[in-house]
């Protein structure tokens, strides 16, 4: 299982409608060789549909899918040679664990001795060595997940697809498996397309994230770029918490309701802009005038103790409510108290001006 | 704190008892009915089978069964007919159930009603209807000759053919129903997974779909086989007196010879054989699950 065996995926103009509902709308997507790419989007956005098209289970209306140099759009699922982990795992209940993992090897005519050896290897890889003789209904959810993974990678596919493989697991196990999946990917290096609607999962696991909504890819970039420089309002609001305030940019600089602001970078276009504010990038200042930081006066509307932090909601001078995540060790402000919020110039981000999409 | 003295323990125990009493009284009438109409007469017949004409204890009826070849023949033909009917029901019913299970649920439901349609008329009516269709001047022979498919009337009825046709027709829904239900419950993701792992549709069927539908097939086959063992009307009407299954033999013993003892002993043997088959089949199915779960 070597990295150079991985294949890049090139999707062009992929379109699918069910009746009048356009589930995928001319999607273009490139997944690099060995990359871990996550499709992230709200329910019904078309993530599963896209993945099923890569696996060959949903027939697109038009478009092109290439694995490496090869056009696969009309290739039957059993000839595509991609590994897939199903959301409900789809482990065959009439076979034991070893038989499930051996299934793809048997179909590829691999000999008995090698099969046994590779099954055991795959089991070791998912840390379930010695579980071969177990029946499927004797496994816990997390174990099934691993067996499904082992079955999907045992035949060394060059592309691995996963549709919300962790959604059935409890939070703790999920976070554990996220790390394991990521490590496994690092070791095997197969091109991986991963579907989730859990933004934290996407942020922690991916090389790149494709944010998809209503059958369109709204942004595709690294987790850091997606989080810090979202391309549009949808991405900004879908990933992490955010509030937008309207600021004015003129020749002199930028201002919010008369308060001058220092920005990380001056936009070329003058006029009103949307400034994105993330709760954890704001601080509650001790003094009204603090050097080197933008100061926004606000009135506290709520302060909620959350254990690791205090969530403060405050209304700005234009009435907009912003959230601030403050350290739990700091003094909890009182409701209706006048406070000053600090926003570093480096943390300011103006949303790019969108041509209004239909 | 002791169990007795626990808070509200007495009241709660009384509630539990009351609940059980209600359940029991609900099942009471059914239990009574079964006892009166099933256990008592069956027990009485069982008793009769061990009495000779004079009313003393004897095994003469069972001995006669071993000695007289006509009894052995009745058993053999009964099992043969049941086996052939079951086999043909599998061949016809499995693909039908498969086709139905692949249809959208609404369409499949309508088709299922069609499959059940025969249940709307009595067995006797259906059997005589076959007589009308299959006889020498019946619809099938008339049209077959008219269309030049065959020259002289085929012997479709008053023999084994007629009996089998009638029985298969009656038994087919009993095969389709459990097989269809099992197939419907098979998650399509299993087939997708099989395809994804490299199985062509044919292989996916043999390696995944068929094994998963096997419980329904076994249930259907058992039901058909066991129901066939007790058939009376169809062989009597469509067999033309040439087909004597155990039930027909029982009827003859009673109607012609007034020999209740002989008839009872036949019933007892058939009952025991059926029991053995059921037991063996249940072992076989469990064994099968064990085998496929453990190795293959
Ligand atoms: N076979 C189908 N027939 C009709 N509509 C369908 C079919 N399959 C999917 N859809 C529709 O396509 C849209 C996208 O579905 P898809 O399953 O790809 O969403 P998703 O992004 O995976 O959502 P989720 O996060 O809930 O799994 C949905 O509106 C869904 O109702
Ligand atoms: Mg989905």
XYZ file of C-alpha atoms and ligand atoms in Angstrom:
686
model
C 0.000 0.000 0.000
C 2.107 2.820 -1.232
C 1.312 6.470 -1.750
C 2.255 6.445 -5.418
C -0.549 3.967 -6.063
C -3.152 6.574 -5.140
C -5.192 8.083 -7.963
C -6.373 11.654 -8.346
C -10.072 12.270 -9.013
C -11.304 14.828 -11.523
C -15.006 15.632 -11.573
C -16.347 17.916 -14.297
C -19.784 19.412 -14.819
C -21.424 16.643 -12.831
C -25.181 17.181 -12.819
C -28.114 15.270 -11.442
C -31.789 16.127 -11.103
C -34.626 14.205 -9.506
C -37.655 15.606 -11.277
C -37.397 19.347 -10.892
C -35.029 19.099 -7.940
C -31.463 19.750 -9.020
C -29.425 17.726 -6.545
C -26.051 18.404 -8.142
C -25.504 21.431 -10.295
C -22.533 21.207 -12.674
C -20.074 20.273 -9.958
C -16.356 20.594 -10.669
C -14.056 18.979 -8.154
C -10.436 17.931 -8.142
C -9.077 15.622 -5.499
C -5.336 15.359 -5.520
C -3.381 12.124 -5.405
C -3.402 10.884 -1.794
C -5.412 13.799 -0.513
C -7.991 13.597 2.287
C -10.877 15.691 1.035
C -14.054 16.220 3.000
C -17.435 17.063 1.532
C -19.163 19.182 4.134
C -22.643 20.557 3.871
C -26.072 20.693 5.437
C -28.555 17.829 5.151
C -29.851 17.355 1.635
C -27.054 19.312 0.017
C -26.072 16.407 -2.247
C -23.017 14.997 -0.471
C -24.172 11.387 -0.511
C -25.339 11.735 -4.093
C -21.903 12.939 -5.165
C -20.173 10.138 -3.288
C -22.553 7.533 -4.719
C -21.706 8.789 -8.176
C -18.021 8.304 -7.491
C -18.813 4.741 -6.400
C -21.114 4.218 -9.384
C -24.420 3.702 -7.586
C -26.153 6.836 -8.817
C -26.245 7.585 -12.531
C -25.611 11.261 -13.259
C -27.509 13.134 -15.950
C -24.272 14.368 -17.452
C -20.699 15.163 -16.574
C -17.387 13.415 -16.318
C -15.579 11.546 -13.570
C -11.985 10.523 -14.047
C -9.880 8.381 -11.747
C -6.382 9.240 -12.879
C -6.492 9.169 -16.659
C -9.467 6.846 -16.840
C -13.005 8.033 -17.507
C -15.274 6.010 -15.214
C -18.628 7.727 -15.529
C -20.232 4.763 -17.299
C -18.259 2.065 -15.511
C -20.280 -0.421 -13.419
C -19.736 -0.168 -9.638
C -18.022 -3.555 -9.354
C -15.401 -2.542 -11.890
C -14.429 0.757 -10.282
C -12.091 -0.665 -7.679
C -12.795 1.952 -5.033
C -13.113 1.144 -1.346
C -16.194 2.396 0.405
C -17.318 2.605 4.012
C -21.092 2.799 4.212
C -22.895 4.856 6.807
C -24.533 1.737 8.274
C -21.359 -0.287 7.524
C -23.278 -2.912 5.456
C -21.254 -5.790 6.887
C -22.672 -9.077 5.624
C -24.544 -10.623 8.557
C -24.263 -14.171 7.221
C -20.481 -14.097 7.251
C -18.076 -13.764 10.128
C -15.555 -10.958 10.400
C -12.809 -12.785 8.501
C -15.172 -13.780 5.694
C -16.369 -10.207 5.367
C -12.836 -8.919 4.992
C -11.858 -11.796 2.708
C -14.841 -11.118 0.418
C -13.121 -8.637 -1.930
C -9.964 -10.779 -1.987
C -11.948 -13.887 -2.901
C -13.564 -11.992 -5.769
C -10.136 -11.020 -7.017
C -9.019 -14.619 -7.073
C -6.384 -14.262 -4.401
C -5.123 -17.542 -2.956
C -6.095 -18.934 0.396
C -2.788 -18.423 2.163
C -2.397 -14.837 1.002
C -6.022 -14.084 1.842
C -5.605 -15.320 5.397
C -2.473 -13.269 5.785
C -3.965 -10.093 4.368
C -7.143 -10.436 6.420
C -5.066 -10.705 9.568
C -2.980 -7.708 8.473
C -6.079 -5.635 7.875
C -7.431 -6.636 11.279
C -4.169 -5.604 12.913
C -4.325 -2.314 11.071
C -7.697 -1.466 12.619
C -6.512 -2.812 15.976
C -8.834 -5.808 15.997
C -6.312 -8.595 15.572
C -7.788 -11.988 16.463
C -11.393 -10.937 15.862
C -11.684 -12.948 12.643
C -14.011 -15.629 13.976
C -16.512 -13.210 15.512
C -19.998 -12.935 14.134
C -21.048 -9.454 13.046
C -23.808 -9.242 15.634
C -21.210 -9.875 18.319
C -19.448 -6.593 17.556
C -19.975 -3.179 19.080
C -20.671 -0.142 16.910
C -17.075 1.015 17.000
C -15.788 -2.448 16.145
C -18.160 -2.719 13.203
C -16.898 0.607 11.972
C -13.342 -0.682 12.039
C -14.246 -3.932 10.315
C -16.054 -1.988 7.603
C -12.914 0.066 7.188
C -10.716 -3.025 7.098
C -12.936 -4.548 4.417
C -12.780 -1.359 2.375
C -8.989 -1.149 2.373
C -7.925 -4.796 2.353
C -7.914 -4.992 -1.440
C -5.746 -1.883 -1.587
C -8.073 0.337 -3.563
C -6.477 3.510 -4.785
C -9.489 5.567 -3.799
C -11.396 5.366 -0.529
C -14.883 6.782 -0.051
C -16.578 7.235 3.309
C -20.126 8.435 3.940
C -20.477 9.713 7.488
C -18.715 6.630 8.827
C -18.641 7.918 12.392
C -22.137 9.295 12.713
C -23.466 6.229 14.544
C -20.808 6.392 17.252
C -20.947 8.289 20.511
C -18.965 11.484 20.862
C -15.950 10.081 22.640
C -15.494 7.135 20.308
C -16.045 9.431 17.354
C -13.231 11.736 18.350
C -10.981 8.758 18.933
C -11.823 7.284 15.532
C -11.248 10.629 13.826
C -7.657 10.539 14.950
C -7.278 6.886 13.982
C -8.757 7.393 10.533
C -6.450 10.309 9.994
C -3.406 8.275 11.074
C -4.479 5.397 8.878
C -4.744 7.754 5.950
C -1.264 9.028 6.646
C 0.051 5.447 6.562
C -1.835 4.190 3.517
C -2.043 7.406 1.561
C -5.029 6.547 -0.569
C -7.014 9.354 -2.108
C -9.897 9.755 0.312
C -13.255 11.450 -0.084
C -15.038 11.760 3.216
C -18.590 12.946 3.767
C -19.780 14.559 6.949
C -22.081 17.266 8.141
C -20.071 17.700 11.328
C -17.924 20.774 10.800
C -15.544 19.984 13.631
C -14.889 16.563 12.137
C -14.192 18.167 8.791
C -11.857 20.745 10.293
C -9.818 18.202 12.262
C -9.456 15.508 9.630
C -9.165 17.055 6.220
C -6.390 18.232 3.970
C -9.046 20.238 2.203
C -12.758 20.806 2.699
C -15.324 21.269 -0.028
C -18.324 23.096 1.397
C -21.368 22.079 -0.570
C -24.843 23.570 -0.502
C -27.856 22.964 -2.752
C -25.759 20.824 -5.069
C -23.031 23.390 -5.564
C -19.555 23.646 -4.148
C -19.424 26.971 -2.386
C -15.768 26.882 -1.414
C -12.954 24.391 -1.506
C -9.859 25.082 0.548
C -7.787 24.069 3.563
C -9.577 23.975 6.928
C -7.699 27.072 8.091
C -8.575 29.065 5.002
C -12.199 27.935 5.117
C -12.485 28.991 8.731
C -10.549 32.226 8.609
C -11.272 33.435 5.106
C -14.673 32.057 4.076
C -15.517 32.925 0.502
C -19.101 33.827 1.246
C -21.649 34.281 3.932
C -22.978 30.725 3.685
C -19.570 29.203 4.397
C -18.896 31.677 7.199
C -22.169 30.884 8.904
C -22.052 27.161 8.290
C -18.589 26.754 9.772
C -18.178 28.082 13.261
C -20.184 30.850 14.832
C -20.028 34.218 13.261
C -21.686 37.612 13.321
C -21.455 40.181 10.568
C -21.392 43.902 11.096
C -21.634 46.444 8.353
C -18.588 48.698 8.115
C -17.846 51.634 5.837
C -14.650 51.826 3.848
C -13.541 55.150 2.399
C -10.264 56.664 1.244
C -9.138 57.342 4.812
C -9.888 53.949 6.297
C -12.600 51.802 7.727
C -15.182 52.683 10.357
C -18.056 51.054 12.167
C -20.835 53.414 13.239
C -18.319 56.258 13.476
C -15.669 54.233 15.331
C -12.497 53.917 13.256
C -11.196 50.372 12.729
C -7.808 49.133 11.681
C -8.037 46.256 9.206
C -5.637 43.500 8.330
C -5.855 44.576 4.719
C -7.590 47.460 3.029
C -10.166 46.378 0.421
C -9.911 47.890 -3.014
C -13.607 48.676 -3.251
C -14.968 51.603 -1.261
C -18.389 51.613 0.383
C -20.064 49.276 2.860
C -18.604 45.855 3.645
C -19.459 42.915 5.886
C -16.960 42.381 8.701
C -16.925 38.858 10.119
C -16.650 38.515 13.881
C -15.886 35.117 15.484
C -16.716 34.844 19.229
C -13.291 33.523 20.206
C -11.466 36.335 18.403
C -13.063 39.015 20.565
C -11.738 39.923 23.999
C -13.318 41.852 26.829
C -11.046 44.804 27.553
C -10.342 46.333 30.921
C -10.077 49.879 29.610
C -11.872 51.859 26.967
C -8.645 52.971 25.376
C -6.269 50.133 24.688
C -3.457 50.608 22.273
C -2.992 48.429 19.207
C -6.465 46.929 19.137
C -9.836 47.908 17.715
C -12.266 48.823 20.467
C -15.997 48.303 20.131
C -18.212 49.559 22.949
C -21.101 47.205 23.790
C -23.796 46.449 26.357
C -24.038 42.989 27.885
C -27.350 41.244 27.222
C -26.478 37.823 28.615
C -23.572 36.062 30.273
C -23.576 32.261 30.391
C -21.104 30.177 32.328
C -20.108 27.130 30.224
C -17.434 25.458 32.295
C -14.418 25.956 30.069
C -15.453 29.472 29.096
C -18.000 32.193 29.578
C -20.235 33.048 26.668
C -21.119 36.711 26.748
C -23.658 38.223 24.425
C -23.495 41.937 23.942
C -25.217 44.433 21.698
C -23.037 46.788 19.689
C -23.770 50.459 19.068
C -25.868 49.566 15.985
C -27.929 47.085 17.988
C -26.312 43.978 16.495
C -25.802 41.188 19.031
C -22.344 39.594 19.050
C -21.089 36.632 21.052
C -17.819 36.724 22.903
C -16.091 33.698 24.306
C -14.166 34.841 27.367
C -11.879 32.866 29.653
C -13.753 31.331 32.563
C -11.206 32.699 34.992
C -12.013 36.283 33.999
C -14.665 38.267 35.801
C -18.141 37.449 34.499
C -19.739 40.729 33.405
C -23.215 41.624 34.552
C -26.205 42.034 32.305
C -26.636 45.627 31.083
C -23.044 46.385 31.999
C -21.152 48.606 29.536
C -18.071 46.791 28.262
C -15.411 47.287 25.606
C -14.693 44.542 23.125
C -11.271 44.222 21.553
C -10.699 42.937 18.019
C -7.136 42.693 16.763
C -6.453 44.107 13.350
C -5.016 40.739 12.323
C -8.340 39.064 13.159
C -10.446 41.311 10.984
C -11.847 39.802 7.820
C -14.112 41.430 5.292
C -16.338 39.118 3.323
C -15.593 39.255 -0.406
C -18.333 41.042 -2.288
C -20.484 38.407 -3.940
C -22.176 38.767 -7.246
C -25.625 37.752 -6.022
C -26.093 34.139 -6.918
C -29.566 33.128 -8.014
C -34.707 -2.792 53.579
C -36.445 -6.087 53.099
C -38.305 -6.839 49.906
C -41.606 -7.264 51.743
C -41.465 -4.001 53.569
C -40.342 -1.902 50.567
C -42.275 1.209 49.759
C -45.507 0.217 47.956
C -44.107 -3.284 47.367
C -47.379 -4.985 48.181
C -49.473 -2.800 45.897
C -47.005 -3.120 43.039
C -46.959 -6.904 43.396
C -50.734 -6.957 43.323
C -50.677 -4.840 40.115
C -48.304 -7.316 38.495
C -50.575 -10.201 39.459
C -53.645 -8.420 38.136
C -51.895 -7.755 34.845
C -50.979 -11.406 34.475
C -54.544 -12.458 35.316
C -55.968 -10.189 32.644
C -53.541 -11.563 30.065
C -54.441 -15.089 31.062
C -58.166 -14.491 30.932
C -57.762 -12.976 27.463
C -56.036 -16.085 26.161
C -58.446 -18.334 28.066
C -61.139 -18.778 25.390
C -58.575 -19.575 22.695
C -56.852 -22.106 24.929
C -60.187 -23.693 25.722
C -61.164 -23.853 22.063
C -57.885 -25.455 21.044
C -58.174 -27.979 23.839
C -61.727 -28.921 22.925
C -61.349 -29.051 19.173
C -57.757 -30.191 18.834
C -56.174 -31.897 21.770
C -59.202 -33.917 22.842
C -60.095 -35.415 19.444
C -56.459 -35.975 18.517
C -55.853 -37.673 21.827
C -58.938 -39.757 21.320
C -57.808 -40.839 17.829
C -54.380 -41.640 19.204
C -56.102 -43.847 21.760
C -58.282 -45.516 19.117
C -55.272 -46.451 17.028
C -54.133 -48.814 19.747
C -57.442 -50.699 20.036
C -58.528 -53.742 18.037
C -62.090 -54.458 16.892
C -62.949 -56.054 20.200
C -61.757 -52.995 22.074
C -58.623 -54.539 23.564
C -55.138 -53.082 23.359
C -53.210 -54.122 20.248
C -50.688 -52.921 17.711
C -52.487 -54.591 14.820
C -53.122 -51.354 12.930
C -49.459 -50.446 12.962
C -48.484 -53.981 12.006
C -50.883 -53.903 9.083
C -49.302 -50.700 7.881
C -45.958 -52.469 7.674
C -47.337 -55.559 6.002
C -49.837 -54.189 3.476
C -48.003 -52.556 0.567
C -50.904 -50.208 -0.205
C -50.208 -48.268 2.973
C -46.530 -47.909 2.178
C -47.512 -46.726 -1.305
C -49.802 -44.094 0.185
C -46.962 -42.731 2.288
C -44.521 -42.842 -0.580
C -46.808 -41.023 -2.995
C -47.659 -38.477 -0.298
C -44.007 -37.614 0.257
C -43.263 -37.683 -3.458
C -46.086 -35.322 -4.303
C -45.234 -33.032 -1.411
C -41.592 -32.972 -2.438
C -42.290 -32.252 -6.109
C -44.859 -29.595 -5.234
C -42.408 -27.918 -2.881
C -39.598 -28.048 -5.427
C -41.724 -26.549 -8.196
C -43.099 -23.942 -5.802
C -39.513 -22.915 -5.051
C -38.657 -22.729 -8.742
C -41.739 -20.656 -9.502
C -42.030 -18.720 -6.272
C -38.465 -17.587 -5.657
C -38.022 -15.672 -8.910
C -41.520 -14.238 -8.546
C -40.798 -13.051 -5.020
C -37.475 -11.643 -6.225
C -39.126 -9.692 -9.030
C -41.742 -8.366 -6.602
C -39.123 -7.365 -4.070
C -37.341 -5.252 -6.679
C -40.483 -3.326 -7.605
C -41.401 -0.085 -5.878
C -43.353 -0.855 -2.743
C -46.690 0.446 -4.022
C -46.594 -1.573 -7.214
C -45.392 -4.615 -5.279
C -48.317 -4.310 -2.872
C -50.774 -4.427 -5.757
C -48.988 -7.460 -7.202
C -49.054 -9.092 -3.788
C -52.840 -8.751 -3.728
C -52.887 -10.556 -7.067
C -50.738 -13.318 -5.600
C -53.182 -13.628 -2.717
C -56.217 -13.562 -4.985
C -56.679 -17.368 -4.884
C -57.311 -17.108 -1.140
C -60.515 -15.275 -1.892
C -62.228 -18.381 -3.214
C -62.505 -21.741 -1.559
C -60.100 -24.544 -2.217
C -62.916 -26.739 -3.474
C -64.040 -24.185 -6.046
C -60.509 -23.709 -7.300
C -59.971 -27.431 -7.545
C -63.115 -27.958 -9.615
C -62.149 -24.973 -11.724
C -58.942 -26.788 -12.620
C -60.999 -29.831 -13.528
C -62.925 -27.678 -16.005
C -59.735 -26.238 -17.448
C -57.700 -29.412 -17.640
C -60.107 -32.128 -18.777
C -60.045 -33.670 -22.257
C -62.558 -31.200 -23.654
C -61.377 -28.476 -21.283
C -60.233 -25.007 -22.176
C -56.541 -25.851 -22.308
C -56.843 -28.929 -24.470
C -59.341 -27.250 -26.808
C -57.114 -24.253 -27.382
C -53.921 -26.259 -27.469
C -55.288 -28.317 -30.323
C -56.876 -25.330 -32.049
C -53.572 -23.487 -32.025
C -51.811 -26.618 -33.222
C -49.598 -26.925 -30.159
C -50.488 -30.578 -29.769
C -52.647 -33.006 -31.791
C -54.689 -35.118 -29.403
C -55.933 -34.132 -25.926
C -53.206 -34.313 -23.273
C -53.885 -36.271 -20.113
C -53.755 -33.280 -17.817
C -56.184 -34.407 -15.185
C -57.394 -37.540 -13.371
C -53.749 -38.397 -12.741
C -50.567 -37.172 -11.081
C -50.254 -34.189 -13.445
C -53.617 -32.789 -12.471
C -52.952 -33.316 -8.788
C -49.604 -31.544 -9.013
C -50.982 -28.630 -11.038
C -53.789 -28.124 -8.529
C -51.539 -28.395 -5.506
C -48.836 -26.119 -6.882
C -51.431 -23.512 -7.674
C -52.828 -23.679 -4.178
C -49.449 -23.726 -2.452
C -47.614 -21.043 -4.427
C -48.777 -18.094 -2.274
C -47.517 -19.902 0.837
C -44.089 -19.959 -0.771
C -44.104 -16.432 -2.173
C -45.262 -14.741 1.017
C -42.415 -15.582 3.421
C -39.765 -15.376 0.686
C -40.997 -11.959 -0.389
C -41.110 -10.694 3.194
C -37.539 -11.842 3.798
C -36.294 -10.333 0.555
C -37.959 -7.008 1.333
C -36.147 -6.865 4.634
C -32.727 -7.282 3.001
C -31.007 -3.915 3.085
C -30.010 -2.829 -0.417
C -26.756 -1.538 0.979
C -25.595 -5.163 1.252
C -25.835 -5.498 -2.508
C -24.182 -2.147 -3.006
C -21.381 -3.186 -0.684
C -20.971 -6.436 -2.603
C -20.757 -4.549 -5.896
C -18.366 -2.036 -4.424
C -16.095 -4.847 -3.278
C -16.015 -6.225 -6.808
C -18.952 -8.603 -7.156
C -20.810 -8.604 -10.464
C -24.610 -8.572 -10.091
C -24.711 -12.353 -10.580
C -22.050 -12.985 -7.961
C -23.639 -10.526 -5.570
C -26.850 -12.508 -5.890
C -25.231 -15.875 -5.180
C -22.882 -14.736 -2.456
C -25.047 -12.230 -0.629
C -28.685 -12.059 -1.658
C -29.448 -15.768 -1.799
C -27.906 -16.603 1.596
C -29.725 -13.688 3.185
C -33.053 -14.776 1.690
C -32.550 -18.400 2.732
C -34.494 -18.184 6.013
C -37.606 -17.116 4.095
C -37.057 -19.857 1.548
C -36.751 -22.509 4.241
C -39.846 -21.216 6.020
C -41.837 -21.220 2.792
C -40.617 -24.665 1.758
C -41.449 -26.147 5.153
C -44.897 -24.631 5.173
C -45.663 -25.864 1.656
C -44.262 -29.323 2.315
C -46.156 -29.838 5.539
C -49.428 -28.489 4.183
C -49.016 -30.809 1.182
C -48.692 -33.852 3.425
C -52.285 -33.405 4.567
C -53.903 -32.736 1.169
C -57.198 -34.480 0.540
C -59.535 -32.585 -1.791
C -57.123 -31.924 -4.627
C -55.844 -35.486 -5.103
C -59.387 -36.764 -4.670
C -60.834 -34.493 -7.372
C -57.924 -34.068 -9.784
C -56.289 -37.447 -9.222
C -59.278 -39.310 -10.613
C -59.045 -42.053 -8.015
C -55.525 -42.974 -9.073
C -53.757 -40.813 -6.542
C -54.133 -42.067 -3.001
C -52.350 -39.847 -0.536
C -52.432 -40.632 3.156
C -55.423 -38.390 3.747
C -57.364 -40.146 0.992
C -56.466 -43.473 2.481
C -57.718 -42.309 5.851
C -60.997 -41.257 4.283
C -61.394 -44.622 2.562
C -60.712 -46.513 5.771
C -63.437 -44.616 7.525
C -66.045 -44.244 4.803
C -65.698 -47.689 3.289
C -64.501 -49.885 6.103
C -65.598 -47.954 9.176
C -62.188 -48.823 10.516
C -61.461 -45.960 12.882
C -58.455 -47.697 14.331
C -56.724 -48.034 10.972
C -57.521 -44.447 10.042
C -56.244 -43.194 13.377
C -52.982 -45.072 13.132
C -52.358 -43.511 9.705
C -52.978 -40.098 11.193
C -50.625 -40.781 14.061
C -47.806 -41.930 11.786
C -48.228 -38.925 9.501
C -48.243 -36.668 12.538
C -45.025 -38.158 13.868
C -43.298 -38.036 10.491
C -44.240 -34.383 10.141
C -42.828 -33.718 13.579
C -39.568 -35.404 12.671
C -39.280 -33.392 9.457
C -39.925 -30.141 11.298
C -37.322 -30.993 13.877
C -34.758 -32.027 11.276
C -35.423 -28.889 9.261
C -35.013 -26.652 12.263
C -31.704 -28.346 13.039
C -30.630 -27.994 9.439
C -31.377 -24.294 9.359
C -29.500 -23.665 12.564
C -26.609 -25.739 11.299
C -26.607 -23.712 8.127
C -26.436 -20.466 10.042
C -23.630 -21.863 12.109
C -21.685 -23.001 9.055
C -21.961 -19.769 7.128
C -21.295 -17.784 10.276
C -18.227 -19.802 11.107
C -16.403 -20.394 7.865
C -17.503 -19.914 4.268
N -33.576 8.579 -5.184
C -33.942 9.846 -4.955
N -35.100 10.315 -5.446
C -35.466 11.601 -5.239
N -34.745 12.496 -4.544
C -33.586 12.086 -4.030
C -33.118 10.743 -4.201
N -31.924 10.630 -3.577
C -31.675 11.834 -3.047
N -32.650 12.708 -3.299
C -32.686 14.123 -2.906
O -31.459 14.704 -3.244
C -31.052 15.652 -2.283
C -29.630 15.370 -1.859
O -29.596 14.134 -1.196
P -28.285 13.574 -0.534
O -28.618 12.254 0.034
O -27.180 13.635 -1.505
O -28.047 14.625 0.635
P -26.896 14.634 1.728
O -26.106 15.872 1.483
O -26.170 13.352 1.745
O -27.732 14.838 3.057
P -27.526 14.158 4.508
O -26.514 14.992 5.208
O -28.876 14.312 5.120
O -27.123 12.758 4.307
C -32.064 15.573 -1.169
O -32.931 16.681 -1.287
C -32.781 14.297 -1.402
O -34.120 14.397 -0.995
Mg -26.072 11.674 3.127
